[in-house]
Amino acid sequence: MMSIHPEARIHPSAVIEEGAVIGAGCEVGPFSVIGPEVVLKDRVVVKSHAVVTGWTEVGEESVIFPFATVGEVPQDLKYKGEKTRLVIGKRCRIREAATLNIGTEGGGGVTRLGDDVLVMTGAHVGHDAQIGNRVILVNHVAIAGHCVLGDDVIVGGLSGVHQFVRIGQGAIIGAVTMVTNDVIPYGLVQAPRGELDGLNLVGLKRRGVERGEITALRAAYQMLAQGEGTFLDRARKLSEETDSAYVREVTEFVLSASDRSFLTPK
């Protein structure tokens, strides 16, 4: 049964399908479509000509802009109509013509965005992707299926991230970059084929990270780039020697299981 809170404002030309749940203070603009399995939490705004469909939950105070398509089936030939989900956190901004797909059974069944995510114009979030909090996907970014992006990641415009790639917390990807391998937390990646070219020092400073921690990260980066042994050997040695929580986050990320190899420091 459809459930529309009495305080919601629905334009007469909008289509709200039977079964949808519309929370208090929501706004649905003209010519938008809300599917039968959609839940809009309180104060969600869906602007004109947007489509929200599939088994999709949109968190409080999020805004979906015109011509966005949210919750459609995956762009995956293996998808056979299984019941899977898209979960969007609080205060997200899904800008014009962005596309976000539900998950697949083989990928865990849920595509998920954290809180305060900005998905800019024309960007795509593929099936089963896991996007952290405060992530920014700039115009026309493509995040392939099964990717994992940590908190505070920024992906520059016109960039693509290959399926199954992990991007660690606080990393930044430059514009027009193709990322085919995992990126360490706080890494800086640029160049057309995605080269790890240092640390996201600007981001660390903006977040108020203490100078001592930044110094420790810089030393760790140099050791990963130039130390003895393999990349994994260096990471193991760092994990045993460091007292820095930030460096430990990097080493734990490197030493955890992954379907993709790592971009290694230059």
Coordinates of C-alpha atoms in Angstrom, one line a residue:
M1 CA 0.0 0.0 0.0
M2 CA 1.2 3.5 -0.8
S3 CA 2.2 5.6 2.1
I4 CA 2.5 9.4 1.7
H5 CA 3.1 11.5 4.8
P6 CA 0.5 14.3 5.0
E7 CA 3.3 16.9 5.2
A8 CA 4.9 15.7 1.9
R9 CA 4.4 17.9 -1.2
I10 CA 3.7 16.0 -4.4
H11 CA 3.3 17.8 -7.7
P12 CA 0.1 16.7 -9.5
S13 CA 2.0 15.6 -12.6
A14 CA 4.4 13.3 -10.6
V15 CA 3.8 9.5 -10.7
I16 CA 3.9 7.8 -7.3
E17 CA 3.5 4.1 -7.8
E18 CA 1.5 1.9 -5.4
G19 CA 3.8 0.7 -2.6
A20 CA 6.1 3.7 -2.4
V21 CA 6.8 5.3 1.0
I22 CA 7.1 9.1 1.1
G23 CA 8.3 10.6 4.4
A24 CA 7.5 13.8 6.2
G25 CA 8.5 17.0 4.5
C26 CA 9.4 15.3 1.2
E27 CA 9.0 17.1 -2.1
V28 CA 8.5 15.4 -5.4
G29 CA 8.6 17.7 -8.4
P30 CA 6.7 17.7 -11.7
F31 CA 6.9 14.7 -14.1
S32 CA 9.1 12.7 -11.7
V33 CA 8.5 9.0 -11.1
I34 CA 8.7 7.2 -7.8
G35 CA 8.6 3.4 -8.1
P36 CA 6.6 0.9 -6.0
E37 CA 9.6 -0.3 -3.8
V38 CA 11.1 3.2 -3.1
V39 CA 11.4 4.6 0.4
L40 CA 12.1 8.4 0.6
K41 CA 13.0 9.2 4.2
D42 CA 12.0 12.6 5.8
R43 CA 12.7 15.8 3.9
V44 CA 14.0 14.2 0.7
V45 CA 13.6 16.4 -2.4
V46 CA 13.1 14.8 -5.8
K47 CA 13.2 17.5 -8.4
S48 CA 11.4 17.5 -11.8
H49 CA 11.9 14.8 -14.4
A50 CA 13.8 12.4 -12.0
V51 CA 13.3 8.7 -11.8
V52 CA 13.7 6.8 -8.5
T53 CA 12.9 3.2 -9.0
G54 CA 13.9 -0.3 -7.8
W55 CA 14.2 -1.4 -4.2
T56 CA 15.7 1.9 -3.2
E57 CA 16.0 3.8 0.0
V58 CA 17.0 7.5 0.1
G59 CA 18.2 8.9 3.4
E60 CA 17.0 12.1 5.1
E61 CA 17.5 15.5 3.5
S62 CA 19.0 14.1 0.3
V63 CA 18.2 15.8 -3.0
I64 CA 17.8 14.2 -6.4
F65 CA 18.1 16.6 -9.3
P66 CA 16.4 16.7 -12.7
F67 CA 16.9 13.8 -15.1
A68 CA 18.8 11.6 -12.6
T69 CA 18.0 7.9 -12.8
V70 CA 18.3 6.3 -9.4
G71 CA 17.7 2.6 -8.7
E72 CA 17.6 1.1 -12.2
V73 CA 18.8 -2.4 -12.9
P74 CA 22.5 -3.1 -13.3
Q75 CA 24.4 -2.7 -16.5
D76 CA 25.5 -6.3 -16.1
L77 CA 24.5 -9.1 -18.5
K78 CA 24.7 -11.6 -15.5
Y79 CA 21.8 -9.8 -13.8
K80 CA 18.6 -11.9 -14.1
G81 CA 16.1 -9.8 -12.2
E82 CA 17.1 -10.9 -8.7
K83 CA 15.8 -8.7 -5.9
T84 CA 18.6 -6.4 -4.9
R85 CA 18.9 -2.9 -3.4
L86 CA 20.3 0.6 -3.5
V87 CA 20.7 2.4 -0.2
I88 CA 21.6 6.1 -0.2
G89 CA 22.6 7.9 3.0
K90 CA 21.6 11.2 4.5
R91 CA 22.1 14.6 2.9
C92 CA 23.4 13.2 -0.4
R93 CA 23.2 15.3 -3.6
I94 CA 22.5 13.4 -6.8
R95 CA 22.9 15.9 -9.6
E96 CA 21.5 16.1 -13.1
A97 CA 21.6 13.0 -15.3
A98 CA 23.5 10.9 -12.7
T99 CA 22.8 7.2 -12.7
L100 CA 22.9 4.8 -9.7
N101 CA 22.2 1.1 -10.1
I102 CA 20.9 -1.5 -7.6
G103 CA 23.2 -4.4 -6.8
T104 CA 23.5 -8.0 -8.1
E105 CA 23.1 -11.3 -6.3
G106 CA 26.7 -12.2 -7.1
G107 CA 28.1 -8.9 -5.8
G108 CA 26.4 -8.9 -2.4
G109 CA 23.0 -7.5 -3.4
V110 CA 23.4 -3.9 -2.3
T111 CA 24.8 -0.8 -3.8
R112 CA 25.4 1.7 -1.0
L113 CA 26.2 5.4 -0.6
G114 CA 27.2 6.9 2.8
D115 CA 26.1 10.2 4.1
D116 CA 26.9 13.6 2.6
V117 CA 27.9 12.2 -0.8
L118 CA 28.0 14.5 -3.9
V119 CA 27.4 12.8 -7.2
M120 CA 27.8 15.4 -9.8
T121 CA 26.3 15.8 -13.3
G122 CA 26.4 12.7 -15.4
A123 CA 28.3 10.6 -13.0
H124 CA 27.6 6.8 -12.7
V125 CA 27.7 4.5 -9.7
G126 CA 27.7 0.8 -10.8
H127 CA 26.1 -2.2 -9.2
D128 CA 27.4 -3.4 -5.8
A129 CA 29.7 -0.4 -5.4
Q130 CA 30.3 0.7 -1.8
I131 CA 30.7 4.5 -1.4
G132 CA 31.8 6.0 1.9
N133 CA 30.8 9.2 3.6
R134 CA 31.6 12.7 2.2
V135 CA 32.7 11.3 -1.1
I136 CA 32.7 13.6 -4.2
L137 CA 32.3 12.2 -7.7
V138 CA 32.9 15.0 -10.1
N139 CA 31.1 15.5 -13.4
H140 CA 30.9 12.4 -15.6
V141 CA 32.9 10.1 -13.3
A142 CA 32.3 6.4 -13.9
I143 CA 32.5 4.0 -10.9
A144 CA 32.3 0.5 -12.1
G145 CA 30.6 -2.5 -10.3
H146 CA 32.0 -3.8 -7.0
C147 CA 34.3 -0.8 -6.3
V148 CA 34.9 0.3 -2.8
L149 CA 35.6 4.0 -2.0
G150 CA 36.5 5.0 1.5
D151 CA 35.4 8.1 3.3
D152 CA 36.4 11.6 2.0
V153 CA 37.5 10.3 -1.4
I154 CA 37.4 12.8 -4.3
V155 CA 37.4 11.5 -7.9
G156 CA 38.1 14.2 -10.5
G157 CA 35.9 14.8 -13.6
L158 CA 35.8 12.4 -16.5
S159 CA 37.7 9.8 -14.6
G160 CA 36.9 6.1 -14.5
V161 CA 37.4 3.4 -11.8
H162 CA 37.7 -0.2 -12.9
Q163 CA 35.5 -2.8 -11.4
F164 CA 36.6 -4.3 -8.0
V165 CA 39.1 -1.4 -7.4
R166 CA 39.4 -0.1 -3.8
I167 CA 40.2 3.5 -3.1
G168 CA 41.3 4.1 0.4
Q169 CA 40.0 6.9 2.7
G170 CA 41.1 10.4 1.9
A171 CA 42.6 9.6 -1.5
I172 CA 42.2 12.0 -4.4
I173 CA 42.0 11.0 -8.1
G174 CA 42.9 13.7 -10.6
A175 CA 40.7 14.6 -13.6
V176 CA 40.7 12.4 -16.8
T177 CA 42.3 9.5 -15.0
M178 CA 41.7 5.8 -15.5
V179 CA 42.2 3.8 -12.2
T180 CA 42.7 0.1 -12.7
N181 CA 44.4 -0.8 -9.4
D182 CA 43.8 -0.2 -5.7
V183 CA 44.8 3.2 -4.3
I184 CA 46.2 3.5 -0.7
P185 CA 44.5 5.7 1.8
Y186 CA 45.4 9.4 1.4
G187 CA 47.1 8.7 -2.0
L188 CA 47.2 11.2 -4.9
V189 CA 46.6 9.6 -8.3
Q190 CA 46.9 11.4 -11.6
A191 CA 47.9 10.9 -15.2
P192 CA 45.8 9.2 -17.9
R193 CA 46.6 5.7 -16.8
G194 CA 46.5 6.4 -13.0
E195 CA 49.9 6.8 -11.4
L196 CA 50.3 7.1 -7.6
D197 CA 52.2 10.4 -7.4
G198 CA 52.3 11.2 -3.7
L199 CA 49.9 11.9 -0.9
N200 CA 46.8 14.1 -0.7
L201 CA 48.5 16.6 1.5
V202 CA 46.0 19.4 0.8
G203 CA 43.2 17.1 1.9
L204 CA 45.0 16.1 5.1
K205 CA 45.7 19.7 6.0
R206 CA 42.1 20.7 5.4
R207 CA 40.9 18.0 7.7
G208 CA 43.2 19.3 10.4
V209 CA 45.4 16.3 10.6
E210 CA 48.4 17.0 13.0
R211 CA 51.7 17.8 11.4
G212 CA 53.4 14.8 13.1
E213 CA 50.9 12.4 11.5
I214 CA 51.5 14.0 8.1
T215 CA 55.2 13.7 8.6
A216 CA 54.8 10.0 9.5
L217 CA 52.7 9.4 6.4
R218 CA 55.3 11.1 4.2
A219 CA 58.0 8.9 5.7
A220 CA 55.9 5.8 5.2
Y221 CA 55.2 6.7 1.6
Q222 CA 59.0 7.0 1.0
M223 CA 59.6 3.6 2.6
L224 CA 56.8 2.1 0.4
A225 CA 58.4 3.6 -2.6
Q226 CA 62.1 3.0 -2.0
G227 CA 62.5 0.4 0.8
E228 CA 63.9 -3.0 0.5
G229 CA 61.9 -6.1 -0.5
T230 CA 58.5 -6.2 -2.3
F231 CA 55.8 -3.7 -1.8
L232 CA 54.0 -6.1 0.5
D233 CA 57.2 -6.7 2.5
R234 CA 57.6 -3.0 3.0
A235 CA 54.0 -2.7 4.2
R236 CA 54.4 -5.5 6.7
K237 CA 57.5 -3.9 8.1
L238 CA 55.8 -0.6 8.4
S239 CA 52.8 -2.1 10.2
E240 CA 55.2 -3.7 12.8
E241 CA 57.2 -0.5 13.4
T242 CA 54.7 2.4 13.2
D243 CA 53.0 4.2 16.1
S244 CA 50.9 6.3 13.7
A245 CA 47.2 5.5 13.3
Y246 CA 47.2 7.0 9.8
V247 CA 50.2 4.9 8.7
R248 CA 48.6 1.8 10.3
E249 CA 45.5 2.5 8.3
V250 CA 47.6 2.5 5.1
T251 CA 49.4 -0.8 6.0
E252 CA 46.1 -2.5 7.0
F253 CA 44.6 -1.5 3.6
V254 CA 47.6 -2.8 1.7
L255 CA 47.7 -6.1 3.6
S256 CA 44.0 -6.8 3.3
A257 CA 42.6 -9.1 0.6
S258 CA 41.9 -7.5 -2.8
D259 CA 40.9 -8.6 -6.3
R260 CA 43.1 -5.9 -7.8
S261 CA 46.9 -5.2 -7.4
F262 CA 48.1 -1.8 -6.0
L263 CA 49.2 1.3 -7.7
T264 CA 52.7 1.6 -6.3
P265 CA 54.5 4.8 -5.3
K266 CA 56.7 6.4 -8.0

